[in-house]
Amino acid sequence: MSDRSQDGPRTSVPRLIITQDNEFWFTAAREGRLEIQRCGECRTLRHPPAPSCPRCRSFVWDTVESSRRATLHSYTVIHHPPDPAFEYPLAVGLVDLEEGTRLVADIAGIPHEELTPGMELEVGFAEHAHGDVLPQLRRPSGGAA
Amino acid sequence: MTDGGFSGKAAIAGIGATEFSKNSGRSEWRLACESVLAALDDAQIGVEEVDGFALFTMETNPEIAVARALGIPELTFFSRIPHGGGGACAPVQQAALAVASGVADVVVVYRAFNERSGHRFGAGPPPFAYTANTDQEYRNWINPYGLLTPAQQEAFLARLYMERYGATSADFGQISVLSRKHAANNPKAWFHGRPITLEEHQNSRMIADPLRLLDCCQESDGGQALVIVSTERARDLPHPPAVISAAAQGVGPQQISMSSYYREDIDRMPEVELVARQMWRQAGIGPDQVDAAILYDAFTPMVLLQLEEYGFCGRGEAKDFIAEGNLELDGRLPVNTHGGQLGEGYIHGVNGIAEGVRLVRGTSVNQPAKAIDTVLVTGGSPVPHSALVLTADH
Ligand SMILES: [Zn+2]
């Protein structure tokens, strides 16, 4: 892949920072589930995870599983600088999940000229840097989400 | 003045810098020392009189290292502001607060780095990104998907702004052309004598769509320092004081560093609007009274967004405001007269503060013909923000 060193080039993607506040999300992702944190008091959804609800300040929370149906809110196509964890040009999207929260993930399998805010996408999962299984945006499969 | 208690009580009395280059050939520590000495010389204040420093957290030269190297015997005030360029103007606020309250008499602000020959911010996450704590936890939600640099992280906002208001890459390019025109006339600028055309901007390679290479600031080696004293003392020094009429910081709702993507409108910057409100309240003016502005230009779209957040034009109107010539030297609001960080050099916004001082003194290489009594200087976005209003002493 590269002649830069015997071990190959190293990604600059930092290792995930797993904390007591976000561990549930990464555990679910590893198992192919997209979870959204929900306030145990006022039921407001929130992402990225945080220890308390910004609306009612409750520390009580549970999660809901997302349908993984999403629409593209904004996007970029990255050309430079390249990182060995990705192939370039690399499309990355910000989506509105059907449940109402947003999510960032890379976009796979869609020609970049087709990307338009508002288009329907689906959240799948794929291996990322350091072997982490994380969300990836794709064309909707058409079948059950 | 009208608010804050410190408005008008302190002034920037000295500015000093090293050369701005791509390879200084010297240590960052030395660059810091050189720029501090140059600023003190400009103010004609003795080195041993310095009793305070206000810095960024990203500064790698601690105040005690500079104090030690320069033989500054005692410091009664030292502080550091987080969030990199977003905080660019905040150390000046710290200095003004310290001086106005009598905690210190001579406070120096500096920023010195080998950002081109050493670690480049545009190359990937900075060294501290690899520390596993809540401060860096926000990276979990962007870095693993390929958003690794500021340009990449800002691109979502720029794209949405284009979609929403019909702005184009060429509209962003206007800022690039303007900055390089001003830099071309500035001997201190890296791009001295090298103006560009809009066509060159449009032909420059894509970095993170819609941001092209010429939408991105430079990466530079260099140091810039500022000396803050009471306005009263500044009046007895060689240069006309650049009075700190307003200085503020701002964090907005659901703020995340470079990635406040979960707000209703991601192309709005409430932290900037919050700082704008403080500027006008403290200085007792509105945007119509600002004679010139130094708007933080790490990337061109942020200049358009700031013009709108500061109220120089309406939402979505920045492209037309620029096209009408308002930012030119003979326009309503001359902007980035030194060439900005796109043209002069990237000293994390602190070189822009120095240009604000020169505009108030009347000594910019691109000094507009009209009287410049009031200058707005801003820090970076979309991160926690800061800004200053510098005024002539009337
Ligand atoms: Zn709640």
Coordinates of C-alpha atoms and ligand atoms in Angstrom, one line a residue:
Chain A
M1 CA 0.0 0.0 0.0
S2 CA 2.9 2.3 0.7
D3 CA 6.6 2.4 0.7
R4 CA 6.9 4.8 3.6
S5 CA 8.0 2.2 6.1
Q6 CA 8.1 -1.5 6.8
D7 CA 5.0 -1.4 9.0
G8 CA 3.2 0.8 6.5
P9 CA 2.0 4.4 7.2
R10 CA 0.3 5.0 10.5
T11 CA -3.1 6.6 10.7
S12 CA -3.4 9.9 12.5
V13 CA -6.9 9.0 13.7
P14 CA -6.7 9.1 17.5
R15 CA -7.8 6.0 19.4
L16 CA -11.4 6.2 20.6
I17 CA -11.7 7.8 24.0
I18 CA -14.1 5.5 25.8
T19 CA -15.6 7.0 29.0
Q20 CA -18.4 6.1 31.4
D21 CA -20.5 8.6 29.5
N22 CA -20.1 7.1 26.0
E23 CA -19.2 3.4 26.4
F24 CA -22.8 2.3 25.8
W25 CA -22.7 3.8 22.3
F26 CA -19.5 2.1 21.2
T27 CA -20.5 -1.2 22.7
A28 CA -23.8 -1.1 20.7
A29 CA -22.0 0.0 17.5
R30 CA -19.7 -3.0 17.8
E31 CA -22.8 -5.2 17.9
G32 CA -24.3 -3.4 14.8
R33 CA -26.8 -1.3 16.7
L34 CA -27.1 2.5 16.5
E35 CA -28.2 3.7 19.9
I36 CA -29.4 7.1 20.9
Q37 CA -29.2 8.3 24.5
R38 CA -32.6 9.3 26.0
C39 CA -33.3 11.3 29.1
G40 CA -35.0 9.2 31.8
E41 CA -37.1 12.1 33.0
C42 CA -38.1 14.3 30.0
R43 CA -37.4 11.6 27.3
T44 CA -35.4 14.1 25.1
L45 CA -32.9 12.4 22.9
R46 CA -29.3 13.5 22.8
H47 CA -26.2 13.0 20.8
P48 CA -23.2 13.0 21.2
P49 CA -23.6 11.4 24.7
A50 CA -23.3 13.4 27.8
P51 CA -23.8 12.6 31.5
S52 CA -26.9 14.8 32.0
C53 CA -29.8 16.1 30.0
P54 CA -29.2 19.7 28.8
R55 CA -33.0 20.3 29.0
C56 CA -33.9 19.1 32.5
R57 CA -30.5 18.3 33.9
S58 CA -31.4 14.8 34.9
F59 CA -28.6 12.2 35.2
V60 CA -31.1 9.4 34.6
W61 CA -31.0 8.0 31.1
D62 CA -31.6 5.0 28.9
T63 CA -31.3 4.5 25.1
V64 CA -33.5 3.9 22.1
E65 CA -32.3 2.0 19.1
S66 CA -32.3 4.1 15.9
S67 CA -34.2 2.9 12.8
R68 CA -30.9 4.0 11.0
R69 CA -33.0 5.9 8.4
A70 CA -31.5 9.3 7.8
T71 CA -31.4 12.3 5.5
L72 CA -28.2 14.1 4.5
H73 CA -27.9 17.5 6.3
S74 CA -24.5 18.5 4.9
Y75 CA -21.4 16.8 3.5
T76 CA -17.9 17.3 2.4
V77 CA -15.6 15.4 0.0
I78 CA -12.1 15.3 1.3
H79 CA -9.1 15.3 -1.0
H80 CA -6.2 16.5 1.2
P81 CA -4.3 15.6 3.3
P82 CA -4.7 11.9 3.0
D83 CA -4.7 9.5 5.9
P84 CA -3.9 5.8 5.4
A85 CA -7.1 4.8 7.2
F86 CA -9.2 6.1 4.3
E87 CA -9.5 6.0 0.5
Y88 CA -9.7 9.4 -1.2
P89 CA -11.6 11.4 -2.3
L90 CA -13.5 10.6 0.9
A91 CA -17.1 11.7 1.4
V92 CA -18.2 12.4 4.9
G93 CA -21.8 13.3 5.8
L94 CA -23.8 14.9 8.6
V95 CA -27.2 13.3 8.8
D96 CA -30.5 13.9 10.5
L97 CA -31.6 10.6 11.9
E98 CA -35.3 9.8 11.7
E99 CA -35.4 10.1 15.5
G100 CA -34.3 13.7 15.3
T101 CA -30.7 13.6 16.4
R102 CA -27.7 14.1 14.1
L103 CA -24.7 11.9 13.3
V104 CA -21.4 12.2 11.4
A105 CA -20.1 9.3 9.4
D106 CA -18.2 8.6 6.2
I107 CA -20.3 7.8 3.1
A108 CA -19.7 4.7 1.1
G109 CA -20.8 3.5 -2.3
I110 CA -22.4 6.7 -3.6
P111 CA -20.9 8.7 -6.5
H112 CA -19.9 12.0 -5.0
E113 CA -21.7 14.1 -7.6
E114 CA -25.0 12.5 -6.4
L115 CA -24.6 13.9 -2.9
T116 CA -27.3 16.4 -2.1
P117 CA -28.6 17.7 1.2
G118 CA -32.0 16.2 1.9
M119 CA -31.2 12.9 0.1
E120 CA -32.2 9.7 2.0
L121 CA -29.4 7.6 3.4
E122 CA -29.1 4.6 5.7
V123 CA -26.7 4.1 8.6
G124 CA -24.7 0.8 8.3
F125 CA -21.6 -0.3 10.1
A126 CA -18.1 -0.9 8.9
E127 CA -14.6 -1.4 10.3
H128 CA -12.7 1.9 10.7
A129 CA -9.2 2.8 11.9
H130 CA -7.8 0.7 14.6
G131 CA -10.4 -2.0 13.8
D132 CA -13.2 -0.1 15.4
V133 CA -16.7 -1.0 14.1
L134 CA -18.5 2.3 13.6
P135 CA -21.4 3.8 11.5
Q136 CA -21.0 4.3 7.8
L137 CA -23.6 6.1 5.6
R138 CA -25.0 4.2 2.6
R139 CA -27.7 4.2 0.0
P140 CA -31.0 2.9 1.6
S141 CA -31.2 -0.8 1.1
G142 CA -34.9 -0.5 0.3
G143 CA -35.9 -3.4 2.5
A144 CA -36.5 -3.5 6.2
A145 CA -34.2 -1.0 8.0
Chain B
M1 CA -17.6 53.9 28.7
T2 CA -20.8 52.0 29.1
D3 CA -20.1 48.5 30.5
G4 CA -17.6 46.0 31.8
G5 CA -15.7 48.4 34.1
F6 CA -12.5 47.9 32.1
S7 CA -13.6 49.4 28.8
G8 CA -11.2 52.2 27.8
K9 CA -8.9 51.7 30.8
A10 CA -6.2 49.8 29.0
A11 CA -4.5 50.1 25.7
I12 CA -2.1 48.3 23.4
A13 CA 1.1 50.4 23.6
G14 CA 3.5 48.2 21.8
I15 CA 3.6 45.6 19.0
G16 CA 6.5 43.5 17.9
A17 CA 7.1 40.5 15.7
T18 CA 9.7 38.3 14.2
E19 CA 9.7 37.8 10.4
F20 CA 6.9 35.5 9.2
S21 CA 8.3 32.6 7.3
K22 CA 8.0 28.9 6.4
N23 CA 11.2 27.9 8.2
S24 CA 12.4 30.2 11.0
G25 CA 15.6 28.2 11.7
R26 CA 15.2 29.1 15.3
S27 CA 13.4 27.6 18.4
E28 CA 9.9 28.6 19.2
W29 CA 11.2 29.8 22.6
R30 CA 13.6 32.1 20.9
L31 CA 10.8 33.4 18.5
A32 CA 8.7 34.2 21.6
C33 CA 11.6 36.1 23.3
E34 CA 12.4 38.0 20.1
S35 CA 8.9 39.1 19.6
V36 CA 8.4 40.2 23.3
L37 CA 11.6 42.3 23.1
A38 CA 10.5 43.9 19.9
A39 CA 7.1 44.8 21.3
L40 CA 8.6 46.3 24.5
D41 CA 11.1 48.2 22.4
D42 CA 8.2 49.5 20.3
A43 CA 6.4 50.7 23.5
Q44 CA 9.7 52.0 25.0
I45 CA 9.0 50.0 28.2
G46 CA 11.9 48.3 30.1
V47 CA 11.9 44.5 30.0
E48 CA 12.1 44.3 33.8
E49 CA 8.9 46.3 34.1
V50 CA 6.8 43.4 32.7
D51 CA 4.7 41.9 35.5
G52 CA 2.1 39.9 33.5
F53 CA 1.7 37.5 30.6
A54 CA -1.5 36.4 29.0
L55 CA -1.3 33.5 26.5
F56 CA -3.1 30.7 24.6
T57 CA -3.1 27.2 26.0
M58 CA -1.7 26.0 22.7
E59 CA 1.4 28.2 23.2
T60 CA 4.4 25.9 23.8
N61 CA 6.5 28.6 25.4
P62 CA 5.4 29.0 29.0
E63 CA 5.5 32.5 30.5
I64 CA 8.0 31.3 33.0
A65 CA 10.4 30.2 30.3
V66 CA 10.2 33.6 28.6
A67 CA 10.5 35.4 31.9
R68 CA 13.5 33.3 32.8
A69 CA 15.2 33.8 29.4
L70 CA 14.6 37.6 29.4
G71 CA 15.5 38.1 33.1
I72 CA 12.0 39.3 34.0
P73 CA 12.2 39.1 37.8
E74 CA 8.6 39.0 39.0
L75 CA 5.2 38.2 37.5
T76 CA 2.0 39.0 39.4
F77 CA -0.4 37.9 36.6
F78 CA -0.3 35.0 34.1
S79 CA -3.2 33.3 32.4
R80 CA -3.8 31.1 29.4
I81 CA -6.9 30.9 27.2
P82 CA -8.1 27.7 25.5
H83 CA -9.5 27.0 22.0
G84 CA -6.5 28.2 19.9
G85 CA -7.3 30.9 17.4
G86 CA -10.9 31.2 18.6
G87 CA -9.3 32.7 21.8
A88 CA -6.9 34.9 19.8
C89 CA -8.3 38.1 21.2
A90 CA -9.0 36.8 24.7
P91 CA -5.5 37.2 26.1
V92 CA -5.8 40.9 25.4
Q93 CA -9.1 40.9 27.4
Q94 CA -7.2 39.2 30.3
A95 CA -4.5 41.8 30.0
A96 CA -6.9 44.6 30.0
L97 CA -8.8 43.2 33.0
A98 CA -5.5 42.8 34.9
V99 CA -4.3 46.3 34.1
A100 CA -7.7 47.9 34.8
S101 CA -8.0 46.2 38.1
G102 CA -4.4 47.0 39.2
V103 CA -3.3 43.3 39.3
A104 CA -0.5 44.1 36.9
D105 CA 0.9 47.2 35.2
V106 CA 2.6 45.8 32.1
V107 CA 1.1 42.7 30.5
V108 CA 2.6 41.1 27.4
V109 CA 0.6 38.8 25.1
Y110 CA 2.6 36.7 22.7
R111 CA 2.1 33.8 20.3
A112 CA 5.2 32.2 18.8
F113 CA 5.5 28.9 16.9
N114 CA 7.1 27.0 14.1
E115 CA 3.7 26.0 12.7
R116 CA 5.1 25.4 9.2
S117 CA 8.5 23.8 9.8
G118 CA 7.3 22.1 13.0
H119 CA 3.9 20.6 13.7
R120 CA 1.3 21.8 11.0
F121 CA -2.3 22.2 12.2
G122 CA -3.4 21.3 8.6
A123 CA -1.6 18.0 8.7
G124 CA -3.8 16.2 11.2
P125 CA -4.8 16.3 14.9
P126 CA -2.3 18.1 17.1
P127 CA -0.1 16.2 19.6
F128 CA -2.5 16.8 22.5
A129 CA -5.4 15.1 20.5
Y130 CA -4.0 11.8 21.7
T131 CA -4.7 12.4 25.3
A132 CA -7.7 10.3 26.5
N133 CA -9.8 12.8 28.5
T134 CA -13.1 14.6 28.2
D135 CA -11.3 17.6 26.7
Q136 CA -10.5 15.6 23.6
E137 CA -13.6 13.3 23.7
Y138 CA -15.4 15.3 21.1
R139 CA -12.9 13.8 18.6
N140 CA -14.7 10.4 18.9
W141 CA -17.6 11.8 16.8
I142 CA -15.5 13.3 13.9
N143 CA -12.0 12.0 13.7
P144 CA -12.8 8.3 13.1
Y145 CA -14.8 9.2 10.0
G146 CA -12.0 11.2 8.3
L147 CA -12.7 14.8 9.6
L148 CA -9.2 15.3 10.9
T149 CA -8.2 18.9 10.1
P150 CA -9.9 22.2 10.7
A151 CA -10.6 22.7 6.9
Q152 CA -12.4 19.3 6.9
Q153 CA -14.4 20.1 10.0
E154 CA -15.5 23.5 8.7
A155 CA -16.6 22.2 5.3
F156 CA -20.1 21.1 6.5
L157 CA -20.9 24.7 7.5
A158 CA -19.6 26.1 4.2
R159 CA -21.6 23.6 2.2
L160 CA -24.8 24.3 4.0
Y161 CA -24.3 28.0 3.8
M162 CA -23.9 27.7 0.0
E163 CA -27.0 25.6 -0.3
R164 CA -29.0 27.9 1.8
Y165 CA -28.0 31.3 0.4
G166 CA -26.8 30.5 -3.1
A167 CA -23.2 31.4 -2.3
T168 CA -20.5 29.8 -4.5
S169 CA -16.9 28.9 -4.3
A170 CA -16.2 32.1 -6.3
D171 CA -17.9 34.1 -3.5
F172 CA -15.5 32.7 -1.0
G173 CA -12.7 33.3 -3.5
Q174 CA -13.3 37.1 -3.3
I175 CA -11.8 37.1 0.2
S176 CA -8.8 35.2 -1.0
V177 CA -8.2 37.7 -3.9
L178 CA -8.7 40.7 -1.5
S179 CA -6.3 39.3 1.1
R180 CA -3.6 38.6 -1.5
K181 CA -4.0 42.0 -3.0
H182 CA -3.4 43.6 0.4
A183 CA -0.5 41.2 1.2
A184 CA 1.1 42.0 -2.2
N185 CA 1.7 45.5 -0.9
N186 CA 2.9 44.4 2.6
P187 CA 6.7 43.7 2.7
K188 CA 6.1 41.7 5.9
A189 CA 3.7 39.3 4.1
W190 CA 4.8 35.9 2.9
F191 CA 2.8 36.7 -0.3
H192 CA 4.4 40.1 -0.7
G193 CA 4.3 41.0 -4.4
R194 CA 2.2 37.9 -5.3
P195 CA -1.4 38.8 -5.9
I196 CA -3.8 36.2 -7.3
T197 CA -6.8 36.3 -9.6
L198 CA -10.2 34.8 -8.9
E199 CA -9.4 32.3 -11.7
E200 CA -6.3 31.1 -9.9
H201 CA -8.5 30.6 -6.8
Q202 CA -11.0 28.6 -8.8
N203 CA -8.3 26.5 -10.3
S204 CA -6.6 25.8 -7.0
R205 CA -7.0 22.2 -5.9
M206 CA -9.8 21.0 -3.7
I207 CA -8.9 20.3 -0.1
A208 CA -12.2 19.6 1.5
D209 CA -15.1 20.4 -0.8
P210 CA -16.1 23.2 -1.0
L211 CA -12.8 24.5 0.4
R212 CA -10.0 24.9 -2.1
L213 CA -6.3 25.4 -1.3
L214 CA -6.6 29.2 -1.8
D215 CA -9.5 29.3 0.7
C216 CA -7.1 28.1 3.4
C217 CA -4.7 30.3 5.4
Q218 CA -1.0 29.8 5.4
E219 CA 1.0 27.8 7.8
S220 CA 3.7 30.0 9.2
D221 CA 6.7 30.2 11.5
G222 CA 6.9 33.4 13.6
G223 CA 6.1 35.3 16.7
Q224 CA 4.0 38.3 17.5
A225 CA 3.8 40.1 20.8
L226 CA 1.6 43.0 22.2
V227 CA 2.2 45.2 25.2
I228 CA -0.8 46.3 27.3
V229 CA -0.7 49.1 29.8
S230 CA -3.2 51.6 31.3
T231 CA -4.5 54.1 28.7
E232 CA -3.2 56.8 31.0
R233 CA 0.4 55.5 30.8
A234 CA 0.1 54.7 27.1
R235 CA -0.5 58.4 26.5
D236 CA 3.1 59.2 27.7
L237 CA 4.6 56.5 25.3
P238 CA 5.8 57.1 21.8
H239 CA 2.9 55.7 19.8
P240 CA -0.8 56.8 19.9
P241 CA -2.6 54.3 22.2
A242 CA -4.8 51.7 20.7
V243 CA -7.5 51.9 23.4
I244 CA -9.2 48.6 24.3
S245 CA -12.8 49.8 24.2
A246 CA -14.2 46.3 24.1
A247 CA -12.8 42.8 24.7
A248 CA -15.0 39.7 25.1
Q249 CA -15.2 35.9 24.9
G250 CA -18.1 33.8 23.9
V251 CA -19.4 30.2 24.1
G252 CA -22.8 29.5 22.5
P253 CA -25.4 26.8 23.1
Q254 CA -24.3 23.2 22.5
Q255 CA -20.8 24.4 21.7
I256 CA -18.3 21.8 20.6
S257 CA -14.8 22.5 19.3
M258 CA -14.9 22.9 15.5
S259 CA -17.9 20.6 15.3
S260 CA -21.0 22.2 16.8
Y261 CA -23.0 20.1 14.4
Y262 CA -26.0 19.3 16.6
R263 CA -27.5 22.8 16.7
E264 CA -30.6 23.7 14.7
D265 CA -28.7 25.9 12.2
I266 CA -25.1 24.8 11.9
D267 CA -24.3 27.6 9.6
R268 CA -24.9 30.1 12.3
M269 CA -22.4 30.9 15.0
P270 CA -24.2 32.0 18.2
E271 CA -20.9 32.4 20.1
V272 CA -19.8 35.0 17.5
E273 CA -23.1 36.8 17.8
L274 CA -22.7 36.7 21.6
V275 CA -19.3 38.4 21.3
A276 CA -20.7 40.9 18.9
R277 CA -23.3 42.0 21.4
Q278 CA -20.6 42.5 24.0
M279 CA -18.5 44.5 21.6
W280 CA -21.3 46.9 20.9
R281 CA -22.4 47.2 24.5
Q282 CA -18.9 47.7 25.9
A283 CA -17.7 50.1 23.3
G284 CA -21.1 51.9 23.1
I285 CA -21.2 51.6 19.4
G286 CA -22.8 49.5 16.7
P287 CA -21.4 47.9 13.5
D288 CA -22.1 51.1 11.6
Q289 CA -19.4 52.9 13.7
V290 CA -16.7 50.4 12.9
D291 CA -14.2 52.0 10.5
A292 CA -12.2 48.8 9.6
A293 CA -12.1 45.2 10.6
I294 CA -9.6 42.4 11.0
L295 CA -11.7 39.2 10.6
Y296 CA -10.1 35.9 11.5
D297 CA -9.5 34.2 8.2
A298 CA -8.2 30.6 8.7
F299 CA -10.7 29.8 5.9
T300 CA -12.5 32.2 3.7
P301 CA -16.2 31.1 4.4
M302 CA -15.7 32.2 8.0
V303 CA -15.1 35.8 6.9
L304 CA -18.5 35.8 5.2
L305 CA -20.2 34.3 8.2
Q306 CA -18.6 36.8 10.6
L307 CA -19.7 39.8 8.4
E308 CA -23.2 38.6 9.0
E309 CA -22.9 37.6 12.7
Y310 CA -21.4 41.0 13.5
G311 CA -24.2 42.7 11.7
F312 CA -22.3 44.4 8.9
C313 CA -24.8 42.9 6.5
G314 CA -27.9 40.7 6.6
R315 CA -28.0 36.9 6.7
G316 CA -26.9 35.5 3.3
E317 CA -25.9 38.9 2.0
A318 CA -22.1 38.8 2.7
K319 CA -21.3 37.7 -0.9
D320 CA -23.1 40.8 -2.3
F321 CA -21.6 43.0 0.4
I322 CA -18.2 41.9 -0.6
A323 CA -18.9 42.1 -4.4
E324 CA -20.1 45.7 -3.9
G325 CA -16.5 46.6 -2.8
N326 CA -17.3 47.3 0.8
L327 CA -14.1 45.5 2.0
E328 CA -11.7 47.4 -0.2
L329 CA -9.4 50.1 1.2
D330 CA -11.7 52.8 -0.1
G331 CA -14.9 50.9 0.9
R332 CA -17.3 51.1 3.8
L333 CA -15.3 48.5 5.9
P334 CA -11.7 47.8 4.9
V335 CA -11.0 44.3 6.0
N336 CA -7.7 42.4 6.6
T337 CA -5.5 45.3 5.4
H338 CA -2.3 43.4 6.3
G339 CA -3.3 40.6 3.9
G340 CA -4.8 38.4 6.7
Q341 CA -3.7 35.0 7.5
L342 CA -4.3 34.0 3.9
G343 CA -1.7 36.6 2.8
E344 CA 0.5 37.9 5.5
G345 CA 1.1 34.9 7.8
Y346 CA -0.7 32.6 10.2
I347 CA 0.3 33.7 13.7
H348 CA -2.9 32.4 15.1
G349 CA -4.7 35.7 14.8
V350 CA -2.2 37.7 16.9
N351 CA -0.7 39.3 13.8
G352 CA -4.2 40.6 13.0
I353 CA -4.4 42.3 16.4
A354 CA -1.1 44.1 15.6
E355 CA -2.6 45.2 12.3
G356 CA -5.6 46.6 14.2
V357 CA -3.1 48.6 16.3
R358 CA -1.4 49.9 13.2
L359 CA -4.8 51.0 11.7
V360 CA -5.6 53.0 14.8
R361 CA -2.1 54.5 14.7
G362 CA -2.4 55.3 11.0
T363 CA 0.6 53.2 10.1
S364 CA -0.7 50.2 8.1
V365 CA 1.1 49.7 4.8
N366 CA -2.4 49.7 3.4
Q367 CA -3.8 52.6 5.5
P368 CA -7.2 53.6 4.2
A369 CA -7.5 57.3 3.2
K370 CA -10.4 57.8 5.6
A371 CA -9.9 58.3 9.3
I372 CA -9.7 55.1 11.2
D373 CA -10.9 55.6 14.8
T374 CA -12.5 52.3 15.5
V375 CA -11.3 48.8 14.5
L376 CA -12.9 45.4 15.2
V377 CA -10.5 42.5 15.5
T378 CA -11.9 39.0 15.8
G379 CA -10.7 35.5 16.8
G380 CA -11.4 32.2 15.1
S381 CA -14.6 30.3 14.5
P382 CA -16.5 28.0 14.7
V383 CA -15.0 27.5 18.1
P384 CA -15.4 29.4 21.4
H385 CA -14.8 33.0 20.1
S386 CA -13.3 36.3 21.1
A387 CA -12.9 39.8 19.8
L388 CA -11.7 43.3 20.5
V389 CA -12.7 46.8 19.6
L390 CA -9.6 49.1 19.4
T391 CA -10.1 52.8 19.2
A392 CA -8.1 55.9 18.8
D393 CA -7.7 58.0 22.0
H394 CA -9.9 61.1 21.7
Ligands
ZN1 ZN -34.3 15.6 30.4

